[in-house]
Amino acid sequence: MSDWRLAVDIGGTFTDAVLLDAATGAVTVNKALTTPTAPLEGVQTAVGQLLSRAGVAPGEITAPIVHATTLITNALIENKTGRAGLVTTTGFGDTLLIRDEHRYDMYDLQIEFPDPPISRELTFEIDERTAATGEVLAEPTPPAIAALVGELAQARVESVAVCLLNSYVNPANERRLADELRRELGVPVCASADISPQIREYPRMITAACNAATMPIIGPYLDELQKWLSAEGFGGSVLMMLSNGGVVSADDAAAAPIRLVESGPAAGALAARWFANRMGEDRLLAFDMGGTTAKATLVEDGEPALTTTFEVARRYRFKKGSGFPVSVPSVDLVEIGAGGGSLAHLDQFGLLKVGPESSGADPGPACYGQGGEQPAVTDADVVLGLLDPDAFLGGDMPLDAGLAQSAIEPLADGLGLSVTDTAAGMYEVVSQNMAAAARMHAVERGVDLRGVTVLAFGGAGPPHACRVAELLDSDRVVFPVNASVLSAFGTLVSPVRIDLARSMPVKLAEVDPAERDGLLDELREEGRRVLLSAGVPESDIGFRYGIDARYTGQGNEITIWAGVGDAWEASDDEIVGAFEAEYRRIYGMTIDDVAIEVVTWRLSARADPAEIAEAGAEGLQTTAERAPQPASSRKAVFGREQDAVEVPVYRRADLAVGMSFPGPALVEERETTSIIRPGWNVTVADDASLIAVLEEK
């Protein structure tokens, strides 16, 4: 009896779909170009083709359909959000412009920040006041609320964020006002106390503003998606992937779209966790390179690291503070504009640069034949012979090598190089960019990546992984089955999970157990509601507790976790020990005779995903009864000023467990090509993954 599971991941260039039979582990995959202006069209194409290939009717899919998306991230980065209004306390209307008064570059006299997602013209103030103690000093009056409703209606807002002073400690005024606006205006309204009830005014306000600005985007899309699924006869509901690596119901996702900001990359990190645990790898670098961006996540001790804040829409990718510091839990990853569609150009000094600008899905790289004229990474891969133009997406989307060559020629003329050497330079620059980003991300966290195993996935990950590994001093790369759609697969092995937090600053020694337990009761109830709405049986729900703490007088906190269960059980001594150990790990010291202060209380509610059989792939053999035989060969170039060499081309479906062969070699499958560079040797593992190991020099 089949147990079909469907997953969809909308990327910047391609929309991926995965169909898994959880009973047997059989996997069928498909990719289709993303349709940025109408994302549902790309989903319909990808899913329709997938079900047709698998011979599965929509009605046979009764399990929840899991969905990851880049819609929220792209909307904030490109400033293509809805027309949202912001309501705040009188005197605080300039908070989004003042930010936190931090200059991310002290010596840049022309420093720039991204424009707020809600402009000053759409920011409105109302007389009310809640003290820092939580005492309501003044409520908004009915005439003031009526005047505010009129102003918002006249401004034709599509959604509203309400962020009042000190609402994190007492949300009464904020929730009353949000309810009134929701009823009178008939548009989505979010209260900061429901999105990020945490101390610090600017992070709370920018999180609520980003949430409101994206509600008009995700809400209509999810409505259209669910109507289409129902009309087609699908039996499952929709679960949305969150930035923290969990999934929730579509309704909860529509109410808090800011939690989807790193939805797709988080799914890739969860897939990497699944592979790391299955392969027994303690440390693994998940390297996910798609058509628009590349992501790197370190998995240690079987889990990807999480962060409690995430910066989105940075003006400068490597400058912390140049974006929006949203207070949402997220998988800790680095993202860089380096994908198959990343465009190459010459900077003001005549140096070759690649990205962060991307051709996306429309028009795409020049070789797509859709009107793109600037050279992209995929164009370089075609010119170098690394990709077969006639085999792209199994031949369903042939590439034009002539257009790729023509796009690179002006760049080559500017550099005074041949087209082939310019293409090799593009390949090297984008690989260096990705390695540098991964290395910087690791250094910021005190991690040494040398020797770490690299898991390569995404459509453009396998073509570049070996070179990135060389630059990171890594000698082992894993190319999993169905690597190009691994993020979509990751949604199928992700827990249903929600991370909640609420600030209540108090010295650890002065914590009132009744007050703490009351706060945690509220968080548990909200976590339980979210998981029940996603279809989780109440008996499967588990809770984990944490705190953000600091030494009294400090301005920054560290997060520690303090046990699991249905109630808080950690003692003060256990908290002190965990805090000092983490503080010492980060700073190399502890501070004696200074009290510890708890700033924010955290709760993670989760339910583990159902077990699935070992994942497989269509047509893969399971025993090595013969030596691997290339299906063909072609000339390929692996570096600047290097001659083209004849390289064997293997079909992945022809490779059986136990087979091995040396590089250089190309391994083709429908959705991607694994590039095995000279000096690497490949073995087919028990799960049909390709394990590439670099020879000792």
Coordinates of C-alpha atoms in Angstrom, one line a residue, residues 93 428 481 519 559 624:
G93 CA 6.8 57.2 14.5
E428 CA 36.7 30.2 -10.3
V481 CA 20.6 11.0 -4.8
L519 CA 4.3 32.8 31.2
T559 CA 20.8 31.6 24.4
A624 CA 27.9 -3.7 -8.8

